[in-house]
PDB file of C-alpha atoms in Angstrom:
ATOM      1  CA  MET A 117      98.065 -88.997  34.432  1.00 80.00           C
ATOM      2  CA  ILE A 118      97.244 -91.594  31.807  1.00 93.00           C
ATOM      3  CA  ASP A 119      93.577 -91.524  30.845  1.00 96.00           C
ATOM      4  CA  LEU A 120      91.272 -94.339  31.929  1.00 97.00           C
ATOM      5  CA  SER A 121      90.566 -95.625  28.427  1.00 97.00           C
ATOM      6  CA  ARG A 122      94.230 -96.385  27.771  1.00 98.00           C
ATOM      7  CA  ARG A 123      94.620 -97.974  31.187  1.00 98.00           C
ATOM      8  CA  LEU A 124      91.629-100.224  30.518  1.00 98.00           C
ATOM      9  CA  VAL A 125      93.020-101.303  27.159  1.00 98.00           C
ATOM     10  CA  ALA A 126      96.308-102.140  28.886  1.00 98.00           C
ATOM     11  CA  GLU A 127      94.484-104.218  31.501  1.00 98.00           C
ATOM     12  CA  THR A 128      92.446-106.026  28.838  1.00 98.00           C
ATOM     13  CA  LEU A 129      95.507-106.692  26.690  1.00 98.00           C
ATOM     14  CA  GLY A 130      97.677-107.776  29.591  1.00 98.00           C
ATOM     15  CA  THR A 131      95.136-110.147  31.090  1.00 98.00           C
ATOM     16  CA  GLY A 132      94.374-111.553  27.645  1.00 98.00           C
ATOM     17  CA  LEU A 133      98.015-112.242  26.860  1.00 98.00           C
ATOM     18  CA  LEU A 134      98.524-113.752  30.309  1.00 98.00           C
ATOM     19  CA  VAL A 135      95.616-116.173  29.854  1.00 98.00           C
ATOM     20  CA  ALA A 136      96.619-116.957  26.266  1.00 98.00           C
ATOM     21  CA  THR A 137     100.048-117.899  27.593  1.00 98.00           C
ATOM     22  CA  VAL A 138      98.687-120.051  30.425  1.00 98.00           C
ATOM     23  CA  VAL A 139      96.183-121.885  28.237  1.00 98.00           C
ATOM     24  CA  GLY A 140      98.308-122.004  25.095  1.00 98.00           C
ATOM     25  CA  SER A 141     101.420-123.305  26.813  1.00 98.00           C
ATOM     26  CA  GLY A 142      99.283-125.948  28.515  1.00 98.00           C
ATOM     27  CA  ILE A 143      97.908-127.109  25.178  1.00 98.00           C
ATOM     28  CA  MET A 144     101.385-127.135  23.639  1.00 98.00           C
ATOM     29  CA  ALA A 145     102.805-129.080  26.586  1.00 97.00           C
ATOM     30  CA  GLU A 146     100.096-131.744  26.379  1.00 96.00           C
ATOM     31  CA  THR A 147     100.700-132.012  22.645  1.00 96.00           C
ATOM     32  CA  LEU A 148     104.418-132.615  23.077  1.00 97.00           C
ATOM     33  CA  THR A 149     104.512-134.898  26.131  1.00 97.00           C
ATOM     34  CA  THR A 150     102.424-137.292  28.198  1.00 96.00           C
ATOM     35  CA  ASP A 151     104.574-136.560  31.261  1.00 97.00           C
ATOM     36  CA  VAL A 152     102.342-134.425  33.510  1.00 97.00           C
ATOM     37  CA  ALA A 153     105.267-133.083  35.535  1.00 97.00           C
ATOM     38  CA  LEU A 154     107.082-131.988  32.382  1.00 98.00           C
ATOM     39  CA  ALA A 155     103.901-130.414  31.024  1.00 97.00           C
ATOM     40  CA  LEU A 156     103.423-128.471  34.255  1.00 98.00           C
ATOM     41  CA  LEU A 157     107.045-127.335  34.145  1.00 98.00           C
ATOM     42  CA  ALA A 158     106.584-125.990  30.622  1.00 97.00           C
ATOM     43  CA  ASN A 159     103.367-124.268  31.679  1.00 98.00           C
ATOM     44  CA  THR A 160     105.146-122.776  34.688  1.00 98.00           C
ATOM     45  CA  ILE A 161     108.109-121.365  32.776  1.00 98.00           C
ATOM     46  CA  ALA A 162     105.898-119.760  30.143  1.00 98.00           C
ATOM     47  CA  THR A 163     103.648-118.157  32.758  1.00 98.00           C
ATOM     48  CA  GLY A 164     106.482-116.790  34.872  1.00 98.00           C
ATOM     49  CA  ALA A 165     108.225-115.394  31.806  1.00 98.00           C
ATOM     50  CA  ILE A 166     105.164-113.634  30.377  1.00 98.00           C
ATOM     51  CA  LEU A 167     104.413-112.028  33.732  1.00 98.00           C
ATOM     52  CA  VAL A 168     107.833-110.375  33.764  1.00 98.00           C
ATOM     53  CA  VAL A 169     107.292-109.103  30.225  1.00 98.00           C
ATOM     54  CA  LEU A 170     103.729-107.871  30.715  1.00 98.00           C
ATOM     55  CA  ILE A 171     104.342-106.119  34.034  1.00 98.00           C
ATOM     56  CA  SER A 172     107.486-104.451  32.678  1.00 98.00           C
ATOM     57  CA  THR A 173     105.826-103.170  29.518  1.00 98.00           C
ATOM     58  CA  LEU A 174     102.261-102.412  30.612  1.00 98.00           C
ATOM     59  CA  GLY A 175     102.906-101.499  34.241  1.00 97.00           C
ATOM     60  CA  PRO A 176     103.786 -97.874  33.395  1.00 97.00           C
ATOM     61  CA  ILE A 177     100.378 -97.531  31.728  1.00 97.00           C
ATOM     62  CA  SER A 178      97.869 -99.188  34.065  1.00 97.00           C
ATOM     63  CA  GLY A 179      99.860-100.514  37.004  1.00 97.00           C
ATOM     64  CA  ALA A 180      99.679-104.008  35.451  1.00 98.00           C
ATOM     65  CA  HIS A 181      97.127-105.484  37.841  1.00 98.00           C
ATOM     66  CA  PHE A 182      95.631-108.080  35.460  1.00 98.00           C
ATOM     67  CA  ASN A 183      93.891-109.412  38.562  1.00 98.00           C
ATOM     68  CA  PRO A 184      90.658-108.328  40.311  1.00 98.00           C
ATOM     69  CA  ALA A 185      92.075-109.314  43.704  1.00 98.00           C
ATOM     70  CA  VAL A 186      95.035-106.981  43.211  1.00 98.00           C
ATOM     71  CA  THR A 187      92.761-104.223  41.950  1.00 98.00           C
ATOM     72  CA  ALA A 188      90.522-104.606  45.018  1.00 98.00           C
ATOM     73  CA  VAL A 189      93.533-104.214  47.293  1.00 98.00           C
ATOM     74  CA  PHE A 190      94.598-101.017  45.526  1.00 98.00           C
ATOM     75  CA  ALA A 191      91.070 -99.651  45.849  1.00 98.00           C
ATOM     76  CA  LEU A 192      90.899-100.515  49.548  1.00 97.00           C
ATOM     77  CA  ARG A 193      94.187 -98.686  50.046  1.00 96.00           C
ATOM     78  CA  ARG A 194      92.633 -95.685  48.269  1.00 96.00           C
ATOM     79  CA  GLU A 195      95.320 -95.855  45.614  1.00 95.00           C
ATOM     80  CA  LEU A 196      92.658 -96.390  42.941  1.00 97.00           C
ATOM     81  CA  SER A 197      89.095 -95.065  42.893  1.00 97.00           C
ATOM     82  CA  TRP A 198      86.298 -97.627  43.181  1.00 97.00           C
ATOM     83  CA  ARG A 199      84.898 -96.341  39.890  1.00 97.00           C
ATOM     84  CA  ASP A 200      88.154 -97.054  38.102  1.00 98.00           C
ATOM     85  CA  ALA A 201      88.609-100.306  39.994  1.00 98.00           C
ATOM     86  CA  SER A 202      85.241-101.561  38.772  1.00 98.00           C
ATOM     87  CA  ALA A 203      86.211-100.732  35.201  1.00 98.00           C
ATOM     88  CA  TYR A 204      89.562-102.497  35.691  1.00 98.00           C
ATOM     89  CA  VAL A 205      87.810-105.672  36.841  1.00 98.00           C
ATOM     90  CA  ILE A 206      85.487-105.700  33.829  1.00 98.00           C
ATOM     91  CA  ALA A 207      88.458-105.195  31.502  1.00 98.00           C
ATOM     92  CA  GLN A 208      90.361-108.021  33.184  1.00 98.00           C
ATOM     93  CA  VAL A 209      87.464-110.480  32.953  1.00 98.00           C
ATOM     94  CA  VAL A 210      86.824-109.640  29.299  1.00 98.00           C
ATOM     95  CA  GLY A 211      90.525-109.797  28.468  1.00 98.00           C
ATOM     96  CA  GLY A 212      90.899-113.150  30.195  1.00 98.00           C
ATOM     97  CA  ALA A 213      88.010-114.696  28.256  1.00 98.00           C
ATOM     98  CA  LEU A 214      89.419-113.383  24.997  1.00 98.00           C
ATOM     99  CA  GLY A 215      92.791-114.860  25.909  1.00 98.00           C
ATOM    100  CA  SER A 216      91.277-118.330  26.227  1.00 98.00           C
ATOM    101  CA  PHE A 217      89.462-117.971  22.914  1.00 98.00           C
ATOM    102  CA  VAL A 218      92.633-116.844  21.122  1.00 98.00           C
ATOM    103  CA  ALA A 219      94.634-119.741  22.593  1.00 98.00           C
ATOM    104  CA  HIS A 220      92.024-122.208  21.338  1.00 98.00           C
ATOM    105  CA  ALA A 221      92.077-120.632  17.884  1.00 98.00           C
ATOM    106  CA  MET A 222      95.880-120.831  17.672  1.00 98.00           C
ATOM    107  CA  PHE A 223      95.737-124.573  18.287  1.00 98.00           C
ATOM    108  CA  ALA A 224      92.750-125.197  16.011  1.00 98.00           C
ATOM    109  CA  GLN A 225      90.460-126.107  18.890  1.00 98.00           C
ATOM    110  CA  PRO A 226      86.802-125.176  19.363  1.00 97.00           C
ATOM    111  CA  ILE A 227      86.732-121.519  20.395  1.00 98.00           C
ATOM    112  CA  LEU A 228      83.969-121.910  22.973  1.00 96.00           C
ATOM    113  CA  GLN A 229      84.607-124.563  25.610  1.00 97.00           C
ATOM    114  CA  LEU A 230      83.642-125.343  29.183  1.00 98.00           C
ATOM    115  CA  SER A 231      86.192-127.105  31.329  1.00 98.00           C
ATOM    116  CA  SER A 232      85.498-130.500  32.868  1.00 97.00           C
ATOM    117  CA  LYS A 233      88.699-130.518  34.942  1.00 97.00           C
ATOM    118  CA  VAL A 234      87.892-131.026  38.632  1.00 97.00           C
ATOM    119  CA  ARG A 235      89.671-128.671  41.033  1.00 98.00           C
ATOM    120  CA  THR A 236      87.860-128.581  44.353  1.00 97.00           C
ATOM    121  CA  GLY A 237      88.192-129.368  48.051  1.00 97.00           C
ATOM    122  CA  GLU A 238      89.602-127.760  51.160  1.00 98.00           C
ATOM    123  CA  ALA A 239      93.230-128.281  50.146  1.00 98.00           C
ATOM    124  CA  GLN A 240      92.638-126.550  46.805  1.00 98.00           C
ATOM    125  CA  TRP A 241      90.839-123.631  48.451  1.00 98.00           C
ATOM    126  CA  LEU A 242      93.541-123.224  51.077  1.00 98.00           C
ATOM    127  CA  SER A 243      96.136-123.316  48.315  1.00 98.00           C
ATOM    128  CA  GLU A 244      94.389-120.505  46.459  1.00 98.00           C
ATOM    129  CA  GLY A 245      94.184-118.440  49.616  1.00 98.00           C
ATOM    130  CA  VAL A 246      97.883-118.950  50.295  1.00 98.00           C
ATOM    131  CA  ALA A 247      98.846-118.322  46.664  1.00 98.00           C
ATOM    132  CA  THR A 248      96.933-115.033  46.475  1.00 98.00           C
ATOM    133  CA  PHE A 249      98.101-113.957  49.929  1.00 98.00           C
ATOM    134  CA  GLY A 250     101.705-114.414  48.831  1.00 98.00           C
ATOM    135  CA  LEU A 251     101.169-112.659  45.514  1.00 98.00           C
ATOM    136  CA  VAL A 252      99.673-109.552  47.110  1.00 98.00           C
ATOM    137  CA  ALA A 253     102.345-109.528  49.818  1.00 98.00           C
ATOM    138  CA  VAL A 254     105.102-109.726  47.206  1.00 98.00           C
ATOM    139  CA  ILE A 255     103.558-106.916  45.159  1.00 98.00           C
ATOM    140  CA  LEU A 256     103.123-104.561  48.120  1.00 98.00           C
ATOM    141  CA  ALA A 257     106.527-105.262  49.627  1.00 97.00           C
ATOM    142  CA  GLY A 258     108.150-105.130  46.204  1.00 97.00           C
ATOM    143  CA  ILE A 259     106.694-101.705  45.464  1.00 96.00           C
ATOM    144  CA  ARG A 260     107.727-100.516  48.933  1.00 94.00           C
ATOM    145  CA  PHE A 261     111.361-101.652  48.725  1.00 95.00           C
ATOM    146  CA  GLU A 262     112.252-102.835  45.191  1.00 93.00           C
ATOM    147  CA  ARG A 263     109.879-101.093  42.808  1.00 95.00           C
ATOM    148  CA  LYS A 264     111.990-101.773  39.712  1.00 96.00           C
ATOM    149  CA  SER A 265     112.173-105.462  40.578  1.00 97.00           C
ATOM    150  CA  VAL A 266     108.422-106.033  40.876  1.00 98.00           C
ATOM    151  CA  PRO A 267     108.053-107.685  37.430  1.00 98.00           C
ATOM    152  CA  VAL A 268     110.761-110.229  38.244  1.00 98.00           C
ATOM    153  CA  LEU A 269     109.530-110.723  41.814  1.00 98.00           C
ATOM    154  CA  VAL A 270     105.987-111.486  40.653  1.00 98.00           C
ATOM    155  CA  GLY A 271     107.181-113.754  37.857  1.00 98.00           C
ATOM    156  CA  LEU A 272     109.427-115.702  40.225  1.00 98.00           C
ATOM    157  CA  TYR A 273     106.753-115.932  42.912  1.00 98.00           C
ATOM    158  CA  ILE A 274     104.168-117.392  40.525  1.00 98.00           C
ATOM    159  CA  THR A 275     106.790-119.763  39.109  1.00 98.00           C
ATOM    160  CA  ALA A 276     107.429-121.073  42.617  1.00 98.00           C
ATOM    161  CA  ALA A 277     103.748-121.077  43.600  1.00 98.00           C
ATOM    162  CA  TYR A 278     102.880-123.319  40.652  1.00 98.00           C
ATOM    163  CA  TRP A 279     104.837-125.997  42.510  1.00 98.00           C
ATOM    164  CA  PHE A 280     104.343-125.370  46.224  1.00 98.00           C
ATOM    165  CA  THR A 281     100.540-125.068  46.087  1.00 98.00           C
ATOM    166  CA  ALA A 282      98.179-127.969  45.432  1.00 98.00           C
ATOM    167  CA  SER A 283      96.084-125.790  43.107  1.00 97.00           C
ATOM    168  CA  THR A 284      99.065-124.713  40.939  1.00 97.00           C
ATOM    169  CA  SER A 285      98.430-121.121  42.006  1.00 97.00           C
ATOM    170  CA  PHE A 286      95.694-119.506  39.941  1.00 97.00           C
ATOM    171  CA  ALA A 287      95.764-116.598  42.442  1.00 98.00           C
ATOM    172  CA  ASN A 288      93.559-114.500  40.150  1.00 98.00           C
ATOM    173  CA  PRO A 289      89.750-114.455  39.818  1.00 98.00           C
ATOM    174  CA  ALA A 290      89.815-113.194  36.208  1.00 98.00           C
ATOM    175  CA  VAL A 291      92.283-115.866  35.139  1.00 98.00           C
ATOM    176  CA  ALA A 292      90.312-118.530  36.991  1.00 98.00           C
ATOM    177  CA  MET A 293      87.109-117.510  35.190  1.00 98.00           C
ATOM    178  CA  ALA A 294      88.905-117.500  31.846  1.00 98.00           C
ATOM    179  CA  ARG A 295      90.323-120.966  32.477  1.00 98.00           C
ATOM    180  CA  ALA A 296      86.795-122.225  33.135  1.00 98.00           C
ATOM    181  CA  PHE A 297      86.194-121.577  29.415  1.00 98.00           C
ATOM    182  CA  SER A 298      89.011-123.945  28.431  1.00 98.00           C
ATOM    183  CA  ASP A 299      88.653-127.732  28.574  1.00 98.00           C
ATOM    184  CA  THR A 300      92.423-128.180  28.400  1.00 97.00           C
ATOM    185  CA  PHE A 301      95.421-128.782  30.666  1.00 97.00           C
ATOM    186  CA  ALA A 302      94.924-125.414  32.396  1.00 97.00           C
ATOM    187  CA  GLY A 303      91.143-125.656  32.802  1.00 98.00           C
ATOM    188  CA  ILE A 304      88.878-125.624  35.847  1.00 98.00           C
ATOM    189  CA  ARG A 305      85.209-126.612  36.029  1.00 98.00           C
ATOM    190  CA  PRO A 306      82.990-123.521  36.221  1.00 98.00           C
ATOM    191  CA  ILE A 307      81.307-124.858  39.363  1.00 98.00           C
ATOM    192  CA  ASP A 308      84.694-125.040  41.121  1.00 98.00           C
ATOM    193  CA  LEU A 309      85.049-121.267  40.848  1.00 98.00           C
ATOM    194  CA  ILE A 310      82.602-121.085  43.759  1.00 98.00           C
ATOM    195  CA  GLY A 311      85.416-122.187  46.062  1.00 98.00           C
ATOM    196  CA  PHE A 312      88.397-120.670  44.228  1.00 98.00           C
ATOM    197  CA  ILE A 313      87.342-117.043  43.896  1.00 98.00           C
ATOM    198  CA  PRO A 314      86.301-116.446  47.543  1.00 98.00           C
ATOM    199  CA  ALA A 315      89.533-118.112  48.696  1.00 98.00           C
ATOM    200  CA  GLN A 316      91.554-115.808  46.443  1.00 98.00           C
ATOM    201  CA  LEU A 317      89.784-112.693  47.681  1.00 98.00           C
ATOM    202  CA  VAL A 318      90.195-113.693  51.327  1.00 98.00           C
ATOM    203  CA  GLY A 319      93.904-114.325  50.766  1.00 98.00           C
ATOM    204  CA  ALA A 320      94.307-110.936  49.104  1.00 98.00           C
ATOM    205  CA  LEU A 321      92.503-109.100  51.905  1.00 98.00           C
ATOM    206  CA  LEU A 322      94.525-110.834  54.610  1.00 98.00           C
ATOM    207  CA  ALA A 323      97.742-109.922  52.825  1.00 98.00           C
ATOM    208  CA  ALA A 324      96.630-106.310  52.449  1.00 98.00           C
ATOM    209  CA  ALA A 325      95.843-106.084  56.160  1.00 97.00           C
ATOM    210  CA  LEU A 326      99.110-107.628  57.278  1.00 97.00           C
ATOM    211  CA  MET A 327     101.300-105.703  54.853  1.00 97.00           C
ATOM    212  CA  SER A 328      99.600-102.422  55.737  1.00 95.00           C
ATOM    213  CA  TRP A 329     100.914-102.886  59.264  1.00 95.00           C
ATOM    214  CA  LEU A 330     104.200-104.528  58.340  1.00 95.00           C
ATOM    215  CA  LEU A 331     105.201-101.877  55.813  1.00 93.00           C
ATOM    216  CA  ALA A 332     104.026 -98.864  57.806  1.00 88.00           C
ATOM    217  CA  GLY A 333     106.661 -96.161  57.983  1.00 67.00           C
ATOM    218  CA  PRO A 334     107.247 -93.517  60.645  1.00 56.00           C
ATOM    219  CA  GLY A 335     103.920 -92.326  62.001  1.00 46.00           C
ATOM    220  CA  GLY A 336     102.136 -95.292  60.469  1.00 44.00           C
ATOM    221  CA  SER A 337     102.271 -93.978  56.886  1.00 46.00           C
ATOM    222  CA  ASN A 338     102.680 -96.260  53.876  1.00 51.00           C
ATOM    223  CA  LEU A 339     104.473 -95.536  50.649  1.00 47.00           C
ATOM    224  CA  PRO A 340     101.788 -94.611  48.071  1.00 46.00           C
ATOM    225  CA  ILE A 341     101.116 -97.219  45.407  1.00 45.00           C
ATOM    226  CA  ASN A 342      99.146 -95.337  42.776  1.00 47.00           C
ATOM    227  CA  PRO A 343      98.962 -96.331  39.114  1.00 45.00           C
ATOM    228  CA  GLU A 344      96.921 -93.196  38.465  1.00 44.00           C
ATOM    229  CA  ASP A 345     100.027 -91.106  39.150  1.00 44.00           C
ATOM    230  CA  ARG A 346     101.945 -92.691  36.275  1.00 41.00           C
ATOM    231  CA  SER A 347     102.586 -90.536  33.242  1.00 37.00           C
TER     232      SER A 347
END
């Protein structure tokens, strides 16, 4: 079993690189074009691509959660201890914030920022619930039936969710918090996290409940999904 310290570094690194990609590609897109649709497309492609890379390379170390909602689901399924889950969440939040700061530095922007981009309302909250529900469902079903394809499945799902949800699919409390520290294309006002994060957690829990039943095998057992078993 890989020790907790290395798993936490993997979670910090992965979440940081994910956020740096989301924020950095947004800044680059806005620099190169005034077409919002084209900028979103560039942001989408970069995000989907980095997810495939990060999950493929860091998944064998930590399980590649990079997302407190995903970590909570694993803990609820007793595939990760609550002690380790709490440490994962801290690592993800810290890594996400660092990712925003690094993206700003790469584009010669002020390191510390607070977003002024408004993202609120029932449609946005519903979108985040749906986006996170789908993400967790894809992860659990992917591990159950197509474990080797999970990196691609997650990358493709988020690529699609950028476009079919009104919120552009944050689907991740740590990433949402990190984007609140970026007054750029990918940003979100800190106050709007009050609606986003609960919606994400509710979506994740609903997906976990449904998939627990849907994926139950003979006798009601589920295939174990345990990053702690990786070596």
